[in-house]
């Protein structure tokens, strides 16, 4: 974990020097092992533990907001929670626990991870924009982003460990663009580079334009978001106002 915080600090420092004020890191930024094993629970901690405390210190040092995924201790002592937190120098601003677990493509995340509770989204505001959080596999469920849009979110931050496989880069890119276009929101997706993930971290505008991408390197992508641009796109394409259905939980 200290090594991960060191890497995060270096990336945040690079982003901050390029003008970033909100910095998104991937899912499982505190610890990851493939395949999953008992070390997940051994490396989990509470929200006020060492990892999040370290994120707050990094946010303070570089005067930014930091969003990153971590292993949070679960309720039964065996499984963990796959959690994303947003912090600034004052502490935790919002948290999100992954709703849809990755029981697909031959993987069973639910054997090791507890699903998050269905609840009202926690969001945070900065520079006239409202930010919401999401994790990896949730991207495949369009209603998750729509719930965030209903909560007034302008920017969706997707922390991911997008598992590699046939066409998976295509799925990742296509879904990021689709969620941005159909909800008229900005979407930022941060993924681990190969060999852990597919990489291709990017920032997408509400028209599906990739404003900045990283590819398969370990680096930062920077984009500048403007309230006026978002408002103009939503005026031309008022899809959220014209829809005739709402999202309701199954359970």
mmCIF file of C-alpha atoms in Angstrom:
data_model
loop_
_atom_site.group_PDB
_atom_site.id
_atom_site.type_symbol
_atom_site.label_atom_id
_atom_site.label_comp_id
_atom_site.label_asym_id
_atom_site.label_seq_id
_atom_site.Cartn_x
_atom_site.Cartn_y
_atom_site.Cartn_z
ATOM 1 C CA UNK A 1 0.000 0.000 0.000
ATOM 2 C CA UNK A 2 2.766 2.572 0.714
ATOM 3 C CA UNK A 3 4.198 1.851 -2.743
ATOM 4 C CA UNK A 4 0.776 2.418 -4.308
ATOM 5 C CA UNK A 5 0.410 5.743 -2.485
ATOM 6 C CA UNK A 6 3.854 6.750 -3.747
ATOM 7 C CA UNK A 7 2.791 5.973 -7.325
ATOM 8 C CA UNK A 8 -0.470 7.868 -6.841
ATOM 9 C CA UNK A 9 1.393 10.891 -5.478
ATOM 10 C CA UNK A 10 3.668 10.938 -8.532
ATOM 11 C CA UNK A 11 0.722 10.761 -10.933
ATOM 12 C CA UNK A 12 -1.243 13.402 -9.024
ATOM 13 C CA UNK A 13 1.799 15.675 -8.997
ATOM 14 C CA UNK A 14 2.168 15.306 -12.767
ATOM 15 C CA UNK A 15 -1.552 15.976 -13.289
ATOM 16 C CA UNK A 16 -1.500 19.012 -10.995
ATOM 17 C CA UNK A 17 1.459 20.560 -12.806
ATOM 18 C CA UNK A 18 -0.578 20.263 -16.029
ATOM 19 C CA UNK A 19 -3.500 22.104 -14.480
ATOM 20 C CA UNK A 20 -5.704 19.276 -13.198
ATOM 21 C CA UNK A 21 -7.940 20.049 -10.205
ATOM 22 C CA UNK A 22 -9.824 16.725 -10.044
ATOM 23 C CA UNK A 23 -7.695 13.589 -10.464
ATOM 24 C CA UNK A 24 -9.234 10.145 -11.065
ATOM 25 C CA UNK A 25 -7.338 6.918 -10.308
ATOM 26 C CA UNK A 26 -8.434 3.335 -11.096
ATOM 27 C CA UNK A 27 -10.450 0.794 -9.143
ATOM 28 C CA UNK A 28 -8.412 -1.285 -6.660
ATOM 29 C CA UNK A 29 -5.820 1.492 -6.314
ATOM 30 C CA UNK A 30 -4.990 0.411 -2.763
ATOM 31 C CA UNK A 31 -4.391 -3.277 -3.515
ATOM 32 C CA UNK A 32 -5.054 -5.842 -6.247
ATOM 33 C CA UNK A 33 -4.208 -9.495 -6.820
ATOM 34 C CA UNK A 34 -5.049 -11.743 -9.763
ATOM 35 C CA UNK A 35 -6.595 -14.202 -9.184
ATOM 36 C CA UNK A 36 -8.395 -13.046 -6.049
ATOM 37 C CA UNK A 37 -7.402 -14.734 -2.803
ATOM 38 C CA UNK A 38 -7.484 -14.230 0.972
ATOM 39 C CA UNK A 39 -5.045 -11.326 0.769
ATOM 40 C CA UNK A 40 -7.918 -9.087 -0.340
ATOM 41 C CA UNK A 41 -9.413 -9.138 3.160
ATOM 42 C CA UNK A 42 -5.970 -8.854 4.745
ATOM 43 C CA UNK A 43 -5.343 -5.617 2.825
ATOM 44 C CA UNK A 44 -8.799 -4.095 3.372
ATOM 45 C CA UNK A 45 -9.270 -1.203 5.780
ATOM 46 C CA UNK A 46 -11.849 1.241 7.031
ATOM 47 C CA UNK A 47 -12.611 4.453 5.167
ATOM 48 C CA UNK A 48 -10.590 6.404 7.736
ATOM 49 C CA UNK A 49 -7.631 4.035 7.379
ATOM 50 C CA UNK A 50 -4.103 4.518 6.087
ATOM 51 C CA UNK A 51 -4.940 4.567 2.384
ATOM 52 C CA UNK A 52 -7.663 7.216 2.448
ATOM 53 C CA UNK A 53 -5.659 9.249 4.956
ATOM 54 C CA UNK A 54 -2.815 9.135 2.436
ATOM 55 C CA UNK A 55 -5.133 10.280 -0.368
ATOM 56 C CA UNK A 56 -6.257 13.247 1.737
ATOM 57 C CA UNK A 57 -2.616 14.199 2.374
ATOM 58 C CA UNK A 58 -1.873 14.014 -1.374
ATOM 59 C CA UNK A 59 -4.939 16.129 -2.148
ATOM 60 C CA UNK A 60 -3.774 18.686 0.404
ATOM 61 C CA UNK A 61 -0.215 18.718 -0.885
ATOM 62 C CA UNK A 62 -1.246 19.389 -4.491
ATOM 63 C CA UNK A 63 -4.469 21.344 -3.869
ATOM 64 C CA UNK A 64 -6.635 18.924 -5.877
ATOM 65 C CA UNK A 65 -9.544 16.542 -5.473
ATOM 66 C CA UNK A 66 -8.487 12.891 -5.654
ATOM 67 C CA UNK A 67 -10.814 10.012 -6.577
ATOM 68 C CA UNK A 68 -9.585 6.429 -6.227
ATOM 69 C CA UNK A 69 -10.720 2.883 -5.538
ATOM 70 C CA UNK A 70 -9.825 0.917 -2.436
ATOM 71 C CA UNK A 71 -10.571 -2.280 -0.546
ATOM 72 C CA UNK A 72 -12.904 -1.422 2.318
ATOM 73 C CA UNK A 73 -13.470 -3.925 5.115
ATOM 74 C CA UNK A 74 -16.648 -5.937 4.666
ATOM 75 C CA UNK A 75 -19.249 -6.875 7.225
ATOM 76 C CA UNK A 76 -18.457 -10.594 7.527
ATOM 77 C CA UNK A 77 -14.668 -10.379 7.847
ATOM 78 C CA UNK A 78 -14.128 -12.534 4.750
ATOM 79 C CA UNK A 79 -15.430 -10.479 1.844
ATOM 80 C CA UNK A 80 -14.466 -6.863 1.189
ATOM 81 C CA UNK A 81 -16.231 -3.847 -0.242
ATOM 82 C CA UNK A 82 -15.072 -2.479 -3.570
ATOM 83 C CA UNK A 83 -15.260 1.226 -2.771
ATOM 84 C CA UNK A 84 -14.390 4.476 -4.513
ATOM 85 C CA UNK A 85 -13.830 7.650 -2.517
ATOM 86 C CA UNK A 86 -13.544 11.281 -3.512
ATOM 87 C CA UNK A 87 -11.416 13.408 -1.186
ATOM 88 C CA UNK A 88 -9.994 16.874 -0.873
ATOM 89 C CA UNK A 89 -7.774 18.346 1.833
ATOM 90 C CA UNK A 90 -10.721 18.361 4.279
ATOM 91 C CA UNK A 91 -11.416 14.626 4.015
ATOM 92 C CA UNK A 92 -13.906 12.346 2.274
ATOM 93 C CA UNK A 93 -16.470 14.162 0.098
ATOM 94 C CA UNK A 94 -18.275 11.155 -1.391
ATOM 95 C CA UNK A 95 -18.032 7.387 -1.490
ATOM 96 C CA UNK A 96 -19.428 4.720 -3.796
ATOM 97 C CA UNK A 97 -19.597 0.967 -3.268
ATOM 98 C CA UNK A 98 -19.691 -1.087 -6.457
ATOM 99 C CA UNK A 99 -23.253 -2.216 -7.171
ATOM 100 C CA UNK A 100 -22.823 -4.800 -9.935
ATOM 101 C CA UNK A 101 -20.117 -7.355 -9.207
ATOM 102 C CA UNK A 102 -18.093 -8.865 -12.021
ATOM 103 C CA UNK A 103 -19.545 -12.369 -12.225
ATOM 104 C CA UNK A 104 -18.889 -12.596 -15.953
ATOM 105 C CA UNK A 105 -16.303 -13.672 -18.504
ATOM 106 C CA UNK A 106 -15.243 -16.539 -16.220
ATOM 107 C CA UNK A 107 -14.697 -14.377 -13.121
ATOM 108 C CA UNK A 108 -16.710 -14.380 -9.857
ATOM 109 C CA UNK A 109 -16.028 -11.163 -7.999
ATOM 110 C CA UNK A 110 -18.972 -11.842 -5.669
ATOM 111 C CA UNK A 111 -17.056 -14.721 -4.045
ATOM 112 C CA UNK A 112 -14.715 -12.099 -2.589
ATOM 113 C CA UNK A 113 -16.609 -8.798 -2.653
ATOM 114 C CA UNK A 114 -19.888 -7.609 -1.121
ATOM 115 C CA UNK A 115 -22.217 -5.644 -3.418
ATOM 116 C CA UNK A 116 -22.954 -2.064 -2.463
ATOM 117 C CA UNK A 117 -26.310 -1.026 -1.092
ATOM 118 C CA UNK A 118 -28.786 0.712 -3.384
ATOM 119 C CA UNK A 119 -28.949 4.261 -2.055
ATOM 120 C CA UNK A 120 -29.074 7.855 -3.189
ATOM 121 C CA UNK A 121 -25.825 8.766 -4.976
ATOM 122 C CA UNK A 122 -23.189 10.658 -3.043
ATOM 123 C CA UNK A 123 -21.832 13.501 -5.163
ATOM 124 C CA UNK A 124 -19.493 16.442 -4.785
ATOM 125 C CA UNK A 125 -19.275 19.843 -6.455
ATOM 126 C CA UNK A 126 -16.295 21.714 -7.762
ATOM 127 C CA UNK A 127 -15.941 24.718 -10.051
ATOM 128 C CA UNK A 128 -19.643 24.815 -10.905
ATOM 129 C CA UNK A 129 -19.903 21.119 -11.825
ATOM 130 C CA UNK A 130 -21.400 18.194 -9.929
ATOM 131 C CA UNK A 131 -19.386 14.956 -9.938
ATOM 132 C CA UNK A 132 -20.655 11.397 -9.416
ATOM 133 C CA UNK A 133 -18.825 8.103 -8.927
ATOM 134 C CA UNK A 134 -19.078 4.671 -10.542
ATOM 135 C CA UNK A 135 -17.002 1.487 -10.649
ATOM 136 C CA UNK A 136 -15.945 -0.637 -13.626
ATOM 137 C CA UNK A 137 -18.615 -3.312 -14.373
ATOM 138 C CA UNK A 138 -21.378 -0.831 -13.419
ATOM 139 C CA UNK A 139 -20.584 0.835 -16.747
ATOM 140 C CA UNK A 140 -22.371 -2.032 -18.526
ATOM 141 C CA UNK A 141 -25.640 -1.117 -16.780
ATOM 142 C CA UNK A 142 -26.955 2.131 -18.316
ATOM 143 C CA UNK A 143 -29.406 2.731 -15.483
ATOM 144 C CA UNK A 144 -26.509 3.386 -13.074
ATOM 145 C CA UNK A 145 -25.394 6.417 -15.061
ATOM 146 C CA UNK A 146 -28.998 7.506 -15.543
ATOM 147 C CA UNK A 147 -29.515 7.535 -11.758
ATOM 148 C CA UNK A 148 -26.459 9.791 -11.487
ATOM 149 C CA UNK A 149 -27.876 12.056 -14.196
ATOM 150 C CA UNK A 150 -31.156 12.233 -12.262
ATOM 151 C CA UNK A 151 -29.120 13.345 -9.239
ATOM 152 C CA UNK A 152 -27.886 16.331 -11.234
ATOM 153 C CA UNK A 153 -24.438 14.986 -12.025
ATOM 154 C CA UNK A 154 -22.508 16.720 -14.803
ATOM 155 C CA UNK A 155 -19.373 14.566 -14.729
ATOM 156 C CA UNK A 156 -19.281 10.789 -14.146
ATOM 157 C CA UNK A 157 -15.985 9.417 -12.818
ATOM 158 C CA UNK A 158 -15.486 5.704 -13.576
ATOM 159 C CA UNK A 159 -12.727 3.942 -11.636
ATOM 160 C CA UNK A 160 -12.000 0.602 -13.306
ATOM 161 C CA UNK A 161 -9.901 -2.519 -13.464
ATOM 162 C CA UNK A 162 -11.284 -3.539 -16.867
ATOM 163 C CA UNK A 163 -10.247 -7.160 -17.296
ATOM 164 C CA UNK A 164 -8.429 -7.929 -20.521
ATOM 165 C CA UNK A 165 -9.882 -10.260 -23.139
ATOM 166 C CA UNK A 166 -11.180 -10.438 -26.716
ATOM 167 C CA UNK A 167 -12.783 -7.135 -27.761
ATOM 168 C CA UNK A 168 -12.619 -5.803 -24.180
ATOM 169 C CA UNK A 169 -10.887 -2.572 -25.259
ATOM 170 C CA UNK A 170 -13.727 -2.075 -27.740
ATOM 171 C CA UNK A 171 -16.348 -2.654 -25.027
ATOM 172 C CA UNK A 172 -14.645 -0.208 -22.649
ATOM 173 C CA UNK A 173 -14.386 2.587 -25.182
ATOM 174 C CA UNK A 174 -17.868 2.062 -26.619
ATOM 175 C CA UNK A 175 -19.568 2.043 -23.208
ATOM 176 C CA UNK A 176 -17.771 5.168 -22.005
ATOM 177 C CA UNK A 177 -18.882 7.023 -25.124
ATOM 178 C CA UNK A 178 -22.442 5.683 -24.921
ATOM 179 C CA UNK A 179 -22.910 6.687 -21.279
ATOM 180 C CA UNK A 180 -21.708 10.210 -22.103
ATOM 181 C CA UNK A 181 -23.904 10.645 -25.176
ATOM 182 C CA UNK A 182 -27.146 9.186 -23.799
ATOM 183 C CA UNK A 183 -26.960 11.174 -20.556
ATOM 184 C CA UNK A 184 -25.366 14.369 -21.950
ATOM 185 C CA UNK A 185 -22.646 14.208 -19.292
ATOM 186 C CA UNK A 186 -18.881 14.301 -19.289
ATOM 187 C CA UNK A 187 -17.394 10.872 -18.531
ATOM 188 C CA UNK A 188 -13.868 10.125 -17.317
ATOM 189 C CA UNK A 189 -12.688 6.524 -17.119
ATOM 190 C CA UNK A 190 -9.442 5.475 -15.403
ATOM 191 C CA UNK A 191 -8.201 1.920 -15.927
ATOM 192 C CA UNK A 192 -5.038 0.044 -15.038
ATOM 193 C CA UNK A 193 -2.685 -0.316 -18.009
ATOM 194 C CA UNK A 194 -1.728 -3.764 -19.331
ATOM 195 C CA UNK A 195 -1.032 -6.328 -18.032
ATOM 196 C CA UNK A 196 -3.619 -5.733 -15.301
ATOM 197 C CA UNK A 197 -6.251 -3.952 -17.397
ATOM 198 C CA UNK A 198 -6.795 -2.730 -20.937
ATOM 199 C CA UNK A 199 -5.625 0.808 -20.233
ATOM 200 C CA UNK A 200 -7.139 3.403 -22.588
ATOM 201 C CA UNK A 201 -8.085 5.794 -19.792
ATOM 202 C CA UNK A 202 -9.964 8.699 -21.326
ATOM 203 C CA UNK A 203 -12.173 11.747 -20.876
ATOM 204 C CA UNK A 204 -15.256 11.992 -23.089
ATOM 205 C CA UNK A 205 -17.529 14.967 -23.704
ATOM 206 C CA UNK A 206 -21.368 14.768 -23.924
ATOM 207 C CA UNK A 207 -21.198 14.409 -27.707
ATOM 208 C CA UNK A 208 -18.949 11.359 -27.485
ATOM 209 C CA UNK A 209 -15.747 13.170 -28.399
ATOM 210 C CA UNK A 210 -12.643 11.721 -26.762
ATOM 211 C CA UNK A 211 -11.032 14.871 -25.407
ATOM 212 C CA UNK A 212 -7.980 13.103 -23.977
ATOM 213 C CA UNK A 213 -6.734 9.513 -23.844
ATOM 214 C CA UNK A 214 -3.730 7.688 -22.451
ATOM 215 C CA UNK A 215 -3.545 4.457 -24.456
ATOM 216 C CA UNK A 216 -1.638 1.641 -22.751
ATOM 217 C CA UNK A 217 0.954 3.756 -20.942
ATOM 218 C CA UNK A 218 1.063 4.741 -17.287
ATOM 219 C CA UNK A 219 0.395 8.453 -17.633
ATOM 220 C CA UNK A 220 -2.233 11.155 -17.132
ATOM 221 C CA UNK A 221 -4.868 12.505 -19.512
ATOM 222 C CA UNK A 222 -5.960 16.120 -19.039
ATOM 223 C CA UNK A 223 -9.151 17.778 -20.250
ATOM 224 C CA UNK A 224 -10.679 21.136 -19.354
ATOM 225 C CA UNK A 225 -14.424 21.050 -18.647
ATOM 226 C CA UNK A 226 -16.627 24.118 -18.950
ATOM 227 C CA UNK A 227 -20.124 24.684 -17.583
ATOM 228 C CA UNK A 228 -21.036 26.756 -20.643
ATOM 229 C CA UNK A 229 -20.150 23.959 -23.060
ATOM 230 C CA UNK A 230 -22.212 21.427 -21.128
ATOM 231 C CA UNK A 231 -25.220 23.760 -20.991
ATOM 232 C CA UNK A 232 -25.007 24.448 -24.711
ATOM 233 C CA UNK A 233 -24.925 20.753 -25.609
ATOM 234 C CA UNK A 234 -27.892 20.042 -23.335
ATOM 235 C CA UNK A 235 -29.862 22.863 -24.940
ATOM 236 C CA UNK A 236 -29.264 21.455 -28.418
ATOM 237 C CA UNK A 237 -29.903 17.865 -27.280
ATOM 238 C CA UNK A 238 -32.408 17.959 -24.361
ATOM 239 C CA UNK A 239 -32.597 14.155 -24.130
ATOM 240 C CA UNK A 240 -32.869 14.078 -20.332
ATOM 241 C CA UNK A 241 -35.936 16.347 -20.426
ATOM 242 C CA UNK A 242 -37.609 14.451 -23.251
ATOM 243 C CA UNK A 243 -37.422 10.921 -21.814
ATOM 244 C CA UNK A 244 -40.578 9.108 -20.702
ATOM 245 C CA UNK A 245 -39.220 6.444 -18.346
ATOM 246 C CA UNK A 246 -37.575 6.486 -14.930
ATOM 247 C CA UNK A 247 -35.198 4.072 -13.196
ATOM 248 C CA UNK A 248 -36.437 1.960 -10.282
ATOM 249 C CA UNK A 249 -34.466 -0.677 -8.329
ATOM 250 C CA UNK A 250 -35.390 -4.348 -8.674
ATOM 251 C CA UNK A 251 -34.726 -5.021 -4.981
#
